[in-house]
PDB file of C-alpha atoms in Angstrom:
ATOM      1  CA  UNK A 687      33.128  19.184 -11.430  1.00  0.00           C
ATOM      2  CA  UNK A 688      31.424  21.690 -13.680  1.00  0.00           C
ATOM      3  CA  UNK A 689      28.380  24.006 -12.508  1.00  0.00           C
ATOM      4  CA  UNK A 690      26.933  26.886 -12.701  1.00  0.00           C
ATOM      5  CA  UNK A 691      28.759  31.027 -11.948  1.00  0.00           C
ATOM      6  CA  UNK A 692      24.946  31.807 -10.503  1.00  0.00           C
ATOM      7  CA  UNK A 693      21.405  31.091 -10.804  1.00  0.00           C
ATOM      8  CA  UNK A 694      20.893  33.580 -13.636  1.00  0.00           C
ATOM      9  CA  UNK A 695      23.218  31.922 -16.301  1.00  0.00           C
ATOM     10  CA  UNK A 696      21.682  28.216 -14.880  1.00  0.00           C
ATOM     11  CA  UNK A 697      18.092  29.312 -15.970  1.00  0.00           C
ATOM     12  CA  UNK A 698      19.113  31.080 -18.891  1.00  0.00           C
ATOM     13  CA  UNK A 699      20.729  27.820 -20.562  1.00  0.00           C
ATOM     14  CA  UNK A 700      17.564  25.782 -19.036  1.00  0.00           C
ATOM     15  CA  UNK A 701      15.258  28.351 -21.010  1.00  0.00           C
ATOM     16  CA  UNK A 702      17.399  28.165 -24.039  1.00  0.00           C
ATOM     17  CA  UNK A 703      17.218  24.478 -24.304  1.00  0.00           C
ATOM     18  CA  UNK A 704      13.784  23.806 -22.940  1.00  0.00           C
ATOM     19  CA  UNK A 705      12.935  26.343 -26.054  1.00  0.00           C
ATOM     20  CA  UNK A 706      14.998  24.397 -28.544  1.00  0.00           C
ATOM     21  CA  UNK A 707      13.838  21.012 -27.568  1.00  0.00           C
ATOM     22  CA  UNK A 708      10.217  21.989 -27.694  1.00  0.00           C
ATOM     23  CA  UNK A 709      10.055  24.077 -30.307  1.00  0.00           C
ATOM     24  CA  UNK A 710       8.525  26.878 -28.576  1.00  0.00           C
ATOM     25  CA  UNK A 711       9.757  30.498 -28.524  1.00  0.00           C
ATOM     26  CA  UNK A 712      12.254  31.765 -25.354  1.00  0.00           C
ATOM     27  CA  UNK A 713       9.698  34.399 -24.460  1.00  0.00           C
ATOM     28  CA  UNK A 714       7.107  32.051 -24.101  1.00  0.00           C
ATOM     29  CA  UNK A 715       8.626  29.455 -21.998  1.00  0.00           C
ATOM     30  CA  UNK A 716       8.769  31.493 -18.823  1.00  0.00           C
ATOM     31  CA  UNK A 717       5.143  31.838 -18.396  1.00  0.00           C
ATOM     32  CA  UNK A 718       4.679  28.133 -19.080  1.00  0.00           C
ATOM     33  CA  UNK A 719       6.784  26.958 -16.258  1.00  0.00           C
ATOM     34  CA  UNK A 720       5.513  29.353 -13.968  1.00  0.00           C
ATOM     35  CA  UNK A 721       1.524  27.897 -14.518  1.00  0.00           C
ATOM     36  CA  UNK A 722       3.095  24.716 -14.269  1.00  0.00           C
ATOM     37  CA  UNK A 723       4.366  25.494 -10.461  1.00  0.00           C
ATOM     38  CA  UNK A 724       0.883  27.439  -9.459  1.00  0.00           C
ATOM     39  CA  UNK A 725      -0.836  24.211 -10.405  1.00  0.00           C
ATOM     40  CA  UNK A 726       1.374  22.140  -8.619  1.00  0.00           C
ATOM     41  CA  UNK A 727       0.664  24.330  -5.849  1.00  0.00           C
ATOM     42  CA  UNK A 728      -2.736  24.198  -5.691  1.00  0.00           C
ATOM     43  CA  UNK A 729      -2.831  20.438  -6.962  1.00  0.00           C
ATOM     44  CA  UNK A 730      -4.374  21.202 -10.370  1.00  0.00           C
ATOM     45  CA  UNK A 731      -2.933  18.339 -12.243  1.00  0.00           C
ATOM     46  CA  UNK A 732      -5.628  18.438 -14.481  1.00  0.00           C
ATOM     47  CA  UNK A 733      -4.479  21.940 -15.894  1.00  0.00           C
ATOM     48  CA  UNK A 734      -0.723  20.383 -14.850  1.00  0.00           C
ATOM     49  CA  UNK A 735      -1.301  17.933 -17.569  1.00  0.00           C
ATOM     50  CA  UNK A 736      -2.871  20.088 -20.174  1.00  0.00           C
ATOM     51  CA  UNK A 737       0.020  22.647 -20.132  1.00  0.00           C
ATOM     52  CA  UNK A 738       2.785  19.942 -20.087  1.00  0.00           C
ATOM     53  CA  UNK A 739       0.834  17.678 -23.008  1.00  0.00           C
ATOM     54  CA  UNK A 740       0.806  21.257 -25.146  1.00  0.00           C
ATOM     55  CA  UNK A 741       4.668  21.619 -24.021  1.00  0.00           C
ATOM     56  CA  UNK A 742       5.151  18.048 -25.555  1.00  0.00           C
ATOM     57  CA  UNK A 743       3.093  18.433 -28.842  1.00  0.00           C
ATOM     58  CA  UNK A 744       5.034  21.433 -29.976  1.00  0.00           C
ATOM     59  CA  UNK A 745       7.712  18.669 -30.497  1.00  0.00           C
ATOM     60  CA  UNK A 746       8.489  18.108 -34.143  1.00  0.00           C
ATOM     61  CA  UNK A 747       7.971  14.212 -34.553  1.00  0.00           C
ATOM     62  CA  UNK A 748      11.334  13.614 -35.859  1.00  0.00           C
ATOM     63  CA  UNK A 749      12.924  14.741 -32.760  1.00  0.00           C
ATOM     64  CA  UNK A 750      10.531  12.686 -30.323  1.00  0.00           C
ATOM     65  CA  UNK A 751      13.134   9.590 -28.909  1.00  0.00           C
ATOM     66  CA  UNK A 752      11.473   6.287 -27.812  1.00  0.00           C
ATOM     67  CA  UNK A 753      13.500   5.817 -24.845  1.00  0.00           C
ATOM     68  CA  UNK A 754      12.360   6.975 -21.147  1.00  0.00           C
ATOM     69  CA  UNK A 755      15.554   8.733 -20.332  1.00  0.00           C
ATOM     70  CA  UNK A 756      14.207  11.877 -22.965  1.00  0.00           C
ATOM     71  CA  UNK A 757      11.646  12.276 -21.250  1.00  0.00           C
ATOM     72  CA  UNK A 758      12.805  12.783 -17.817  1.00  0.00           C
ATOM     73  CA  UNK A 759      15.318  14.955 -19.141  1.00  0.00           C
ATOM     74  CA  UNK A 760      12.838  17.227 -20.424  1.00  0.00           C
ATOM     75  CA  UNK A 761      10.451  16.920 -17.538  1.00  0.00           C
ATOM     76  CA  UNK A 762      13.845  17.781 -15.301  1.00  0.00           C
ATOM     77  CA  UNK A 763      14.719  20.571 -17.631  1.00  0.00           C
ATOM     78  CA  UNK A 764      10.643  21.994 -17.110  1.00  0.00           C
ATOM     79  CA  UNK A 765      10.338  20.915 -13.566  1.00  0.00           C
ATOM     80  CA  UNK A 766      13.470  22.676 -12.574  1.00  0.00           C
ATOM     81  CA  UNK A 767      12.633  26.049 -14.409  1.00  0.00           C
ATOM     82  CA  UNK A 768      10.018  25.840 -12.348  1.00  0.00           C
ATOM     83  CA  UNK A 769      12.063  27.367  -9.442  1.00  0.00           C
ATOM     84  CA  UNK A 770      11.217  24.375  -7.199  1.00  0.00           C
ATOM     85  CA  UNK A 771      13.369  22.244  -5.380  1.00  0.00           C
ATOM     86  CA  UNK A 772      13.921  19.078  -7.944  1.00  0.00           C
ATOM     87  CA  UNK A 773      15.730  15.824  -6.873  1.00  0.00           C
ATOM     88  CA  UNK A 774      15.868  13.348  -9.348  1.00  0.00           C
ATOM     89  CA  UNK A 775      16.755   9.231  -9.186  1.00  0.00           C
ATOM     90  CA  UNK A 776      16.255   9.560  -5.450  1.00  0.00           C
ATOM     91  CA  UNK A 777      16.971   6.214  -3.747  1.00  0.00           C
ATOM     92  CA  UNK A 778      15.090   4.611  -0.994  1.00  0.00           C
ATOM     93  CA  UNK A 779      15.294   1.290   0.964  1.00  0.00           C
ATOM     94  CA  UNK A 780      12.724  -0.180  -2.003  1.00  0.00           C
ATOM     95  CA  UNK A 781      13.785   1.792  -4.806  1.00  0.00           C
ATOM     96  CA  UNK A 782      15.182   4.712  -7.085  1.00  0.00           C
ATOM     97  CA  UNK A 783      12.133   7.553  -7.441  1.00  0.00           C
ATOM     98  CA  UNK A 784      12.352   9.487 -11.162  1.00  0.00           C
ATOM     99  CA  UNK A 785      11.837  13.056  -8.836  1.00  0.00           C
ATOM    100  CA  UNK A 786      10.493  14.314  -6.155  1.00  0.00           C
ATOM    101  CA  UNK A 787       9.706  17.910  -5.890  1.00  0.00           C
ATOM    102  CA  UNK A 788       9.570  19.373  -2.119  1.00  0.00           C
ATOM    103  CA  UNK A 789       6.808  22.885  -2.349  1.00  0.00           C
ATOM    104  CA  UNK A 790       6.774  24.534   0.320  1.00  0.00           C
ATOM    105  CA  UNK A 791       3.594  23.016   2.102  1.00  0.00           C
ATOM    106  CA  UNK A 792       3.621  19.985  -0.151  1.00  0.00           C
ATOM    107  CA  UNK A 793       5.582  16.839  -1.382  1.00  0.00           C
ATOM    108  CA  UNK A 794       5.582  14.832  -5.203  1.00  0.00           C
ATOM    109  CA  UNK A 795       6.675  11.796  -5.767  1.00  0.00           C
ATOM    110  CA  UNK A 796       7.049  11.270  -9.551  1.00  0.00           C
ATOM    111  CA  UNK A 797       7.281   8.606 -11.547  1.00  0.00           C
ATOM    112  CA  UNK A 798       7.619   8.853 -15.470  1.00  0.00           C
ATOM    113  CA  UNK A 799       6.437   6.197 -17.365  1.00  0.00           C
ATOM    114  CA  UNK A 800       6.735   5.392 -21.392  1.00  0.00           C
ATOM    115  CA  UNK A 801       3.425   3.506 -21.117  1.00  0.00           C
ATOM    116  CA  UNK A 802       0.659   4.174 -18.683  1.00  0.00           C
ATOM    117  CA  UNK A 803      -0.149   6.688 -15.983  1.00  0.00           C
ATOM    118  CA  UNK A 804      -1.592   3.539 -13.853  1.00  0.00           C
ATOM    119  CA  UNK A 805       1.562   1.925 -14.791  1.00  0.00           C
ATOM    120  CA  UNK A 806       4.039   4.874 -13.192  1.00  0.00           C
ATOM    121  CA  UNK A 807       1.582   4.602 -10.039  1.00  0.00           C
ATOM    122  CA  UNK A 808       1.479   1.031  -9.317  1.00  0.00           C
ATOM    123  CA  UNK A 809       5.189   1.090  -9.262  1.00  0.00           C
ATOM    124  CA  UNK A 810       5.322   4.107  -6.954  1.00  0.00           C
ATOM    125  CA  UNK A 811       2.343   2.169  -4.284  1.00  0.00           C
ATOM    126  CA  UNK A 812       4.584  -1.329  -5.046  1.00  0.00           C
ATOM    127  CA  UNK A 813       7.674   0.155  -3.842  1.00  0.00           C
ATOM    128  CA  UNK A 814       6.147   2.728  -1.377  1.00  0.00           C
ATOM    129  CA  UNK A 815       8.612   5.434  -2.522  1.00  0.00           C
ATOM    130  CA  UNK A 816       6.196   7.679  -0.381  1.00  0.00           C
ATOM    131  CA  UNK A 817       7.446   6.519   3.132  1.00  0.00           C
ATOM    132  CA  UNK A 818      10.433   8.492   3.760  1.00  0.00           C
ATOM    133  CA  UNK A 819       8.462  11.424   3.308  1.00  0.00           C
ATOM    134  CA  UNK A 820       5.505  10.770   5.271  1.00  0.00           C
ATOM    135  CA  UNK A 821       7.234  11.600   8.980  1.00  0.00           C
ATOM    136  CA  UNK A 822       7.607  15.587   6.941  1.00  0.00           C
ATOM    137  CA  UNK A 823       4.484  18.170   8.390  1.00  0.00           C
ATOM    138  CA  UNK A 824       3.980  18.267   4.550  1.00  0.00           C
ATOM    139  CA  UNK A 825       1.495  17.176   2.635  1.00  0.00           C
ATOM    140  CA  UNK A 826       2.833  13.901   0.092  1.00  0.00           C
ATOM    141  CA  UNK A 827       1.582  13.466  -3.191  1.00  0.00           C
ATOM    142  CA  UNK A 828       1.924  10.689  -5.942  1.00  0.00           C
ATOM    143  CA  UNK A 829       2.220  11.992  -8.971  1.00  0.00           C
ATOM    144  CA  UNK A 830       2.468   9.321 -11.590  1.00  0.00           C
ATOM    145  CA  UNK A 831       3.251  10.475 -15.620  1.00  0.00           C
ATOM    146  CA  UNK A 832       2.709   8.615 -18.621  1.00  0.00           C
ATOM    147  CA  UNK A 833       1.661   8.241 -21.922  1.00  0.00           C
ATOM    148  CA  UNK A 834       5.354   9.280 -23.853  1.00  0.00           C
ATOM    149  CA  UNK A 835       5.045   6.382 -25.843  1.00  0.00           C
ATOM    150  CA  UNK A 836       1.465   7.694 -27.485  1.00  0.00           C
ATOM    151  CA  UNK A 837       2.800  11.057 -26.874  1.00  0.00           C
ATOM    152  CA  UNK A 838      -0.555  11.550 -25.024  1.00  0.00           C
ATOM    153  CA  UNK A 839       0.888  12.797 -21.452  1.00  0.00           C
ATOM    154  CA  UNK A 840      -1.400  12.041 -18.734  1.00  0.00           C
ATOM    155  CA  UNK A 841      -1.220  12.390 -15.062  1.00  0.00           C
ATOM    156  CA  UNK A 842      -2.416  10.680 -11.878  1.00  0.00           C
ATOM    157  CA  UNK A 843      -2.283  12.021  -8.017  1.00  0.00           C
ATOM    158  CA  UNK A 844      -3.543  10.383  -5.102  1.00  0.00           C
ATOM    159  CA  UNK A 845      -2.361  11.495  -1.851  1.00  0.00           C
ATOM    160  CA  UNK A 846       0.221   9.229   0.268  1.00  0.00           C
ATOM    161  CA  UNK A 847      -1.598   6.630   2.173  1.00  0.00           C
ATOM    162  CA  UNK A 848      -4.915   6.424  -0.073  1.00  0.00           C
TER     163      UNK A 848
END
């Protein structure tokens, strides 16, 4: 099993590719994912959505893959610069989440979807990927993302039993 020497070399590679995929400068990536995590903070997915839309749109068209799986790779590869902790394709009794980041006072469940933001969040309420999380003294969030295929990113929340 490959991994990483240390935390230093893991981010670096992160920022390198995060930079090459999305066409934006090393130097500026590092302030990008470090908004992303204050507004995830302080549940500002409107600002959230903004930033990661912009991260998206520096994408040259030619690069941009119609199939779900490049997406979550570059959400993983943004989420996890981020410095929180990231699981992704966690499994539940109903189903297998895209991610679920764990804050320190608060809980996302994520769901990426090519189409629609409703879309991502009807599956999460369908399959109530929010219930093994709910005995945590956390607050749980559903966070659903979508839009890829109209490379217009949009988010929803809604908090866990709404």
């Amino acid at each position: 099993m490959l991994t990483f020497p240390n935390f230093e070399v893991r981010e670096s590679l992160l920022n390198h590719l995060l930079a090459s995929f999305s066409d934006n400068d090393v130097a500026e990536i590092q302030p990008l994912y470090l908004q992303l995590l204050h507004y995830l903070e302080e549940k500002k997915i409107e600002k959230f959505q903004t930033t990661l839309h912009g991260l998206f749109a520096r994408i040259p068209y030619q690069l941009h893959i119609k199939h779900e799986y490049y997406y979550h790779s570059l959400c993983y590869m943004i989420l996890a610069l981020m410095g929180a902790r990231i699981d992704l394709e966690v499994l539940s009794d109903k189903g297998r989440m895209d991610a679920v980041i764990e804050l320190e006072k608060i809980i996302y469940i994520i769901e990426f979807k090519m189409g629609t933001a409703e879309q991502a969040m009807q599956q999460i309420k369908k399959r109530k990927y929010f219930e093994p999380f709910l005995n945590r003294d956390k607050e749980v969030f559903l966070l659903a993302v979508g839009g890829f295929k109209a490379k217009i990113i949009r988010c929803l929340l809604e908090k866990a039993g709404n």
